[in-house]
XYZ file of N, CA, C and O in Angstrom:
364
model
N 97.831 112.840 109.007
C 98.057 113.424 107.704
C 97.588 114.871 107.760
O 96.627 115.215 108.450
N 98.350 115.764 106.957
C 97.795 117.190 107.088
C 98.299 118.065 105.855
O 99.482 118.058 105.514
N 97.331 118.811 105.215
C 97.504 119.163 103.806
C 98.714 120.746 104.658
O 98.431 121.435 105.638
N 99.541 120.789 104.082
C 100.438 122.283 104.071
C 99.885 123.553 103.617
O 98.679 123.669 103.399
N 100.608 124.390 103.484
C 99.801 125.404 103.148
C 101.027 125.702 101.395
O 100.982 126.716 100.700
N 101.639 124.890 101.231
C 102.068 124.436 99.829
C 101.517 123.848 98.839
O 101.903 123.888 97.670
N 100.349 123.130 99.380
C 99.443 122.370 98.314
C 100.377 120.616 98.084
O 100.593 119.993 97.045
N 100.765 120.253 99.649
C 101.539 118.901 99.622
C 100.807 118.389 101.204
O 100.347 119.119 102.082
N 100.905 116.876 101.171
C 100.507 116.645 102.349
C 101.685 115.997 103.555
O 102.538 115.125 103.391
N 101.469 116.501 104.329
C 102.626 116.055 105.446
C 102.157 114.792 105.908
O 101.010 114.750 106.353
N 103.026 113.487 105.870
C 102.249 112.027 106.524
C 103.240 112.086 107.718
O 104.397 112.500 107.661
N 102.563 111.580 108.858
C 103.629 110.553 109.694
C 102.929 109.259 109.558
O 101.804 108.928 109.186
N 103.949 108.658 109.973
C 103.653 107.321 110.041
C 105.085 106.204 110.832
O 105.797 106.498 111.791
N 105.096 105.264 110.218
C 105.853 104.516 111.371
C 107.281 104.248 110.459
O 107.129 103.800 109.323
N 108.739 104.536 110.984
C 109.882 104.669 110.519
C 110.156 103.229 110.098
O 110.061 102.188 110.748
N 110.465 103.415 109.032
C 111.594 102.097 108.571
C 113.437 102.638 108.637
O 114.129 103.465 109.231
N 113.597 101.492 107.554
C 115.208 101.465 107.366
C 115.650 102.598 106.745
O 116.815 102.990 106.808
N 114.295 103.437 105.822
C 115.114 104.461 104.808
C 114.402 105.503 105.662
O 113.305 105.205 106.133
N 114.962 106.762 105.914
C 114.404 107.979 106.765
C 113.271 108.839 105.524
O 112.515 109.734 105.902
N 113.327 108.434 104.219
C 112.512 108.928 103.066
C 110.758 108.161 103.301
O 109.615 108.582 103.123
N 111.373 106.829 103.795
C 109.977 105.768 103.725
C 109.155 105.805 104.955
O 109.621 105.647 106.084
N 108.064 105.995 104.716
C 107.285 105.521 106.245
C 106.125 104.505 105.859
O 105.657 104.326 104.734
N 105.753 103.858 107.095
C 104.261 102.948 106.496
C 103.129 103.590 107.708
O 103.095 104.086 108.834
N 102.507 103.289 106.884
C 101.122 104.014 107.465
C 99.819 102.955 107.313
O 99.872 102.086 106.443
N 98.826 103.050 108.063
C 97.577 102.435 108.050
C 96.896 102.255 107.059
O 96.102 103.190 107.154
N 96.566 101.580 105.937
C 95.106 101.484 105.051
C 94.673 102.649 105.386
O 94.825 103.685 104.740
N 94.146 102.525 106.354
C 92.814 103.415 106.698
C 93.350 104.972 106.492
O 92.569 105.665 105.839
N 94.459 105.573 106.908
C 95.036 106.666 107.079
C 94.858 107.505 105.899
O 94.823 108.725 106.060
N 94.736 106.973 104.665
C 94.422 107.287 102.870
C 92.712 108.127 103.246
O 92.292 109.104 102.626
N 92.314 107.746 103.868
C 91.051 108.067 103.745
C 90.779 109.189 104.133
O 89.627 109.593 103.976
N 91.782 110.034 104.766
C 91.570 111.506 105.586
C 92.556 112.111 104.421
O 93.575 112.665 104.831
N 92.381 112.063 103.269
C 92.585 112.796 102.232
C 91.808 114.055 102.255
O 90.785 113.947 102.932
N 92.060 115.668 101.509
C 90.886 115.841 101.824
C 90.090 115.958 100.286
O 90.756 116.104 99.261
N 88.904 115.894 100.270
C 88.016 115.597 99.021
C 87.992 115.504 97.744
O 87.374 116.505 97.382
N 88.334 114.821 96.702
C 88.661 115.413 95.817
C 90.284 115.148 95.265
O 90.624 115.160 94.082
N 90.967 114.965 96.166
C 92.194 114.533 96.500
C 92.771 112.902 96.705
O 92.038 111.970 97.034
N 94.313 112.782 96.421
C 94.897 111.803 97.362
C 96.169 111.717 97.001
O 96.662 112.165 95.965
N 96.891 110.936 98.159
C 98.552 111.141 98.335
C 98.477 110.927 96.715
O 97.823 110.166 96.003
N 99.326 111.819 96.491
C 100.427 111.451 95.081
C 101.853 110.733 94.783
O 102.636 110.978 93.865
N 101.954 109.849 95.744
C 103.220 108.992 96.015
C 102.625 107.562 95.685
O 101.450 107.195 95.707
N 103.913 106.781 95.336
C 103.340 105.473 95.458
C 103.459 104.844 96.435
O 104.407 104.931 97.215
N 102.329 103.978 96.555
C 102.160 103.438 97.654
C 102.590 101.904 97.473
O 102.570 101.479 96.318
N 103.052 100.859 98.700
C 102.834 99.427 98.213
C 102.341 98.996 99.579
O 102.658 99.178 100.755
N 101.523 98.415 98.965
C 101.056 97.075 100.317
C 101.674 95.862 100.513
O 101.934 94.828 99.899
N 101.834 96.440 101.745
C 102.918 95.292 102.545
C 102.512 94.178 103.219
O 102.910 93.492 104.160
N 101.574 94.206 102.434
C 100.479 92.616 103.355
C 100.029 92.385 104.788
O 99.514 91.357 105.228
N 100.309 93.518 105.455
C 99.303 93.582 106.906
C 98.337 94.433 106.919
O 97.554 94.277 107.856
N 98.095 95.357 106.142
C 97.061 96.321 106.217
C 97.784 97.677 106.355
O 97.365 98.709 106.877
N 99.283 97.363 105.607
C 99.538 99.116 105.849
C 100.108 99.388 104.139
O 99.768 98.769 103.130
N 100.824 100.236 104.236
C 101.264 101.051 102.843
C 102.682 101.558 103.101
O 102.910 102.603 103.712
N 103.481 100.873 102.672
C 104.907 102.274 102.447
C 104.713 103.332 101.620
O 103.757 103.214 100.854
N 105.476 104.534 101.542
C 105.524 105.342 100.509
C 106.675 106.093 100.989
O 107.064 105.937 102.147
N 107.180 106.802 100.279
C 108.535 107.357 100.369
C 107.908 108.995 100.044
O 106.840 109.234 99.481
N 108.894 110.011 100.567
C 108.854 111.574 100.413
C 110.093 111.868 100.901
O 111.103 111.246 101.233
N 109.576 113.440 100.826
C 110.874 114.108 101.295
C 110.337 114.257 103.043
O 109.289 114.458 103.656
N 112.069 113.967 103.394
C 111.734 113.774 105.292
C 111.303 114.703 105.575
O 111.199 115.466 104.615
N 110.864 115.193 106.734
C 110.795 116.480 107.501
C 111.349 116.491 108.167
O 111.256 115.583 108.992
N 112.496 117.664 108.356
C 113.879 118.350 109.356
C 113.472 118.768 109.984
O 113.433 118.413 111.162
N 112.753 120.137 109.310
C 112.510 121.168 109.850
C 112.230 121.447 111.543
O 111.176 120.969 111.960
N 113.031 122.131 112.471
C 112.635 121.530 114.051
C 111.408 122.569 114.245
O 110.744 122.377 115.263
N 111.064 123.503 113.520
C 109.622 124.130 114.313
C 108.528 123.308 113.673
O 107.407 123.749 113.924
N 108.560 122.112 112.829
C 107.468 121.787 111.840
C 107.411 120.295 112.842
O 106.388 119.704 113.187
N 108.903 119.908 113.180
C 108.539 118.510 114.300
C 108.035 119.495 115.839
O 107.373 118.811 116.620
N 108.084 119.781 115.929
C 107.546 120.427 117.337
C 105.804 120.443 117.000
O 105.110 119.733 117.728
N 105.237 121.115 116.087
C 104.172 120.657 116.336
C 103.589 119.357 115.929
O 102.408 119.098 115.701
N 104.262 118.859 115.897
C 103.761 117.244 115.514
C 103.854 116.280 116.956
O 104.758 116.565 117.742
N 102.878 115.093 117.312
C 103.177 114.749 118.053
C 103.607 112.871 117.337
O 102.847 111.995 116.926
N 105.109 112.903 117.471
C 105.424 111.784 117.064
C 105.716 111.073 118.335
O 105.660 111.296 119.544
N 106.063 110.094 117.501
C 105.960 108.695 119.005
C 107.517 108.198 118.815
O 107.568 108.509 117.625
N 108.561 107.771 119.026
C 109.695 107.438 119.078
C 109.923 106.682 117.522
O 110.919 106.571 116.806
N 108.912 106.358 117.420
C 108.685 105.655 116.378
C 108.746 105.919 114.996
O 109.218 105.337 114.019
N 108.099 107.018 115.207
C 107.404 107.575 113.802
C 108.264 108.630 112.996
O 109.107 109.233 113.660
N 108.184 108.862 111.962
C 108.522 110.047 110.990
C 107.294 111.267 110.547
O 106.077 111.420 110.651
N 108.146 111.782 110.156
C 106.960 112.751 108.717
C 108.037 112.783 107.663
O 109.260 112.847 107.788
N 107.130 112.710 106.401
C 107.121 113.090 105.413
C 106.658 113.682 104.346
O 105.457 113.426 104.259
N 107.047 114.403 103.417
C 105.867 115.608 102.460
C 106.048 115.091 101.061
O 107.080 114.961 100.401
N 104.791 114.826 100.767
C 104.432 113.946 99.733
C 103.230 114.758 98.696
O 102.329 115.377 99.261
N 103.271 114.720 97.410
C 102.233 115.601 96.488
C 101.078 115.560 96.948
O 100.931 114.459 97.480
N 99.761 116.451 97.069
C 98.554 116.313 96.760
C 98.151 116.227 95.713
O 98.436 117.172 94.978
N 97.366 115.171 95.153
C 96.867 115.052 93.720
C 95.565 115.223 94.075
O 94.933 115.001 95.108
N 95.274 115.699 92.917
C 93.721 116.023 92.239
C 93.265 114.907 91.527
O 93.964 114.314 90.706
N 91.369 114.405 92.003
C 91.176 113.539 91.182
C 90.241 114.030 90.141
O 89.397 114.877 90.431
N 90.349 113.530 88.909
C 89.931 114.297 87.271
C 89.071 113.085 87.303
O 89.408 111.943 87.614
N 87.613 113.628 86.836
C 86.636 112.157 86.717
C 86.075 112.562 85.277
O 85.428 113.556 84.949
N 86.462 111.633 84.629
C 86.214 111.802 82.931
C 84.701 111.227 82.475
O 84.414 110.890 81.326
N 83.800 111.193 83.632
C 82.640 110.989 82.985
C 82.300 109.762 83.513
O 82.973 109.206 84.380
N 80.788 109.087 82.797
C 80.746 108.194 83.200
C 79.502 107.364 81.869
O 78.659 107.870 81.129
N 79.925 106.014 82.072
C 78.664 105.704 81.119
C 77.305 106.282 81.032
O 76.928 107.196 81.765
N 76.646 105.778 80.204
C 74.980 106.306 80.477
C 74.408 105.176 80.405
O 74.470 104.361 79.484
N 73.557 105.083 81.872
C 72.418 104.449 82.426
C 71.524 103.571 81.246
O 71.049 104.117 80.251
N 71.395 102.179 81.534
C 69.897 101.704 80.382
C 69.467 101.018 80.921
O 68.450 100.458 80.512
């Protein structure tokens, strides 16, 4: 995963049927960076990963630095901001 210099995050992850969708690891959410997280929806697919859909990545100087596996895609998906509205008070 890697934030752009657009304020969106680029995922790869592993290709399905739609070239928009990729699934990715549980764990992969977690290299958000702070403060943040994908702004796509996600679904769990009951092994421990996540689909989510974006816009593909074409672009051939943006796949060149990527190291994909035969397998895999990228896709560019929102960065969201997380807003924390407070919190109870302690008794």
């Amino acid at each position: 995963m890697y934030l752009t210099d657009r304020g969106t995050y680029l995922v790869q992850g592993w290709q399905t049927a739609k070239p928009e969708t990729i699934e990715i690891p549980h764990l992969l959410t977690g290299f958000a960076e702070e403060g943040t997280f994908i702004g796509a929806t996600m679904s769990d697919s009951g092994r421990g990963t996540f689909t989510l859909t974006g816009l593909p990545v074409t672009d051939a100087e943006t796949l060149r630095q990527l190291d994909l596996a035969a397998n895999e895609r990228a896709i560019e998906v929102p960065k969201a901001e997380r807003t924390f509205y407070g919190a109870l008070p302690a008794h």
